[in-house]
Short mmCIF file of C-alpha atoms in Angstrom, two decimals:
data_model
loop_
_atom_site.label_atom_id
_atom_site.label_comp_id
_atom_site.label_asym_id
_atom_site.label_seq_id
_atom_site.Cartn_x
_atom_site.Cartn_y
_atom_site.Cartn_z
CA MET A 1 -15.83 6.63 -9.82
CA VAL A 2 -16.42 4.74 -6.58
CA VAL A 3 -16.02 6.84 -3.43
CA GLN A 4 -16.08 5.33 0.04
CA GLU A 5 -17.33 7.41 2.97
CA LEU A 6 -15.97 6.73 6.44
CA GLY A 7 -16.60 8.49 9.74
CA TRP A 8 -20.08 9.76 8.94
CA ASP A 9 -21.95 11.10 11.96
CA GLN A 10 -24.77 13.54 12.67
CA ASP A 11 -22.37 16.49 12.55
CA THR A 12 -21.27 15.90 8.95
CA ASP A 13 -22.26 18.43 6.30
CA ASP A 14 -25.19 16.96 4.35
CA GLN A 15 -24.98 19.60 1.60
CA LEU A 16 -21.34 18.68 1.01
CA ARG A 17 -22.23 14.97 0.95
CA ILE A 18 -24.95 15.64 -1.64
CA ALA A 19 -22.53 17.70 -3.74
CA ILE A 20 -20.00 14.83 -3.72
CA GLU A 21 -22.65 12.31 -4.74
CA ASP A 22 -23.85 14.64 -7.50
CA ALA A 23 -20.26 15.01 -8.74
CA ILE A 24 -19.72 11.24 -8.92
CA ASP A 25 -23.25 10.64 -10.20
CA GLY A 26 -23.95 7.99 -7.58
CA ASP A 27 -24.02 7.13 -3.91
CA MET A 28 -20.90 6.86 -1.80
CA VAL A 29 -20.24 3.36 -0.45
CA ASP A 30 -19.45 2.44 3.16
CA SER A 31 -16.82 0.23 4.77
CA ASP A 32 -18.80 -2.91 3.94
CA TYR A 33 -18.44 -2.34 0.17
CA GLY A 34 -15.83 -5.10 -0.19
CA ASN A 35 -14.12 -3.89 -3.35
CA VAL A 36 -11.52 -1.29 -4.31
CA VAL A 37 -12.41 2.40 -4.42
CA GLU A 38 -10.78 5.32 -6.21
CA ALA A 39 -11.32 7.79 -3.39
CA VAL A 40 -12.21 7.92 0.28
CA VAL A 41 -14.04 10.69 2.11
CA LEU A 42 -12.92 10.41 5.73
CA TRP A 43 -14.77 12.57 8.26
CA TRP A 44 -12.42 12.95 11.25
CA ARG A 45 -12.70 14.79 14.55
CA ASP A 46 -10.08 15.34 17.23
CA ASP A 47 -11.91 12.99 19.62
CA ASP A 48 -12.18 10.15 17.05
CA GLY A 49 -8.96 8.54 18.29
CA ASP A 50 -5.58 8.08 16.68
CA LEU A 51 -5.47 9.74 13.26
CA VAL A 52 -2.76 7.39 11.99
CA ASP A 53 -5.04 4.41 12.73
CA GLY A 54 -7.91 6.18 10.98
CA LEU A 55 -5.78 6.81 7.91
CA PHE A 56 -4.59 3.19 7.84
CA ASP A 57 -8.23 2.08 7.97
CA SER A 58 -9.09 4.45 5.12
CA ILE A 59 -6.49 2.96 2.75
CA THR A 60 -7.75 -0.61 3.22
CA ASP A 61 -9.94 -0.52 0.08
CA LEU A 62 -8.15 2.33 -1.71
CA VAL A 63 -6.63 1.57 -5.10
CA GLY A 64 -2.95 2.46 -5.53
CA GLY A 65 -2.67 6.12 -6.48
CA GLY A 66 -6.11 6.79 -4.98
CA VAL A 67 -7.12 9.90 -3.07
CA ILE A 68 -8.26 10.39 0.50
CA TRP A 69 -10.19 13.54 1.30
CA LEU A 70 -9.72 14.01 5.03
CA LEU A 71 -12.56 16.23 6.27
CA THR A 72 -11.98 17.84 9.66
CA PRO A 73 -13.77 20.60 11.57
CA LYS A 74 -12.30 24.03 10.87
CA VAL A 75 -9.86 25.47 13.39
CA GLY A 76 -11.85 27.08 16.19
CA ARG A 77 -14.77 24.66 15.82
CA PRO A 78 -15.43 21.87 18.36
CA ASN A 79 -13.20 18.82 17.76
CA ALA A 80 -10.97 20.64 15.26
CA VAL A 81 -7.86 18.69 14.29
CA ASP A 82 -4.53 20.51 14.49
CA PRO A 83 -3.05 20.78 10.97
CA ALA A 84 0.31 19.74 12.45
CA ASP A 85 -1.27 16.45 13.54
CA ILE A 86 -2.38 15.81 9.96
CA ALA A 87 1.07 16.68 8.61
CA GLU A 88 2.63 14.26 11.09
CA ALA A 89 0.14 11.40 10.62
CA ALA A 90 0.01 11.32 6.81
CA PRO A 91 3.57 10.11 6.10
CA ILE A 92 3.38 7.56 8.93
CA ALA A 93 0.35 6.09 7.14
CA GLY A 94 2.26 6.15 3.84
CA LEU A 95 0.31 9.07 2.41
CA ALA A 96 1.45 12.31 0.82
CA LEU A 97 -0.23 15.53 1.93
CA THR A 98 -1.12 17.79 -1.00
CA THR A 99 -3.69 20.55 -0.61
CA THR A 100 -6.11 21.84 2.00
CA ALA A 101 -9.24 23.85 1.29
CA ALA A 102 -12.31 25.08 3.16
CA VAL A 103 -15.25 23.10 1.75
CA SER A 104 -18.13 24.31 3.93
CA ASN A 105 -18.86 26.62 6.83
CA ASP A 106 -17.63 24.08 9.38
CA TRP A 107 -15.35 21.67 7.51
CA VAL A 108 -11.97 21.77 5.81
CA ALA A 109 -10.71 19.11 3.39
CA THR A 110 -7.13 17.90 3.15
CA LYS A 111 -6.20 15.90 0.07
CA LEU A 112 -3.95 12.90 0.76
CA ILE A 113 -2.53 10.74 -2.01
CA ALA A 114 -1.79 7.04 -1.69
CA PRO A 115 1.35 5.79 -3.42
CA LYS A 116 0.88 4.06 -6.75
CA THR A 117 1.19 0.31 -6.63
CA VAL A 118 3.83 -1.41 -8.70
CA GLY A 119 2.05 -3.52 -11.20
#
């Protein structure tokens, strides 16, 4: 499985990143990968700009039916993203919101599904 990581910064959770790479048995790729990916890990903070634009950027290399894991700071943490903003942005970007889960002390993951392509 090829997983693309976007939005990495010094505040990301390195233990979570290592756990993801262990689960896929390889390194995550960046935006320069140049091929399709099955999943995207998108680290997003409230001050990163327009979430819809960020989601559009994250589906650029995503295969139809792929998954985006939107990682945002937990509510109450600096730069937390309002869950209502995620619920509003996802369908505008053509994504379906599925589940949300706490994945570390400071980060929560929201699973977004890209529509399957007609092929």
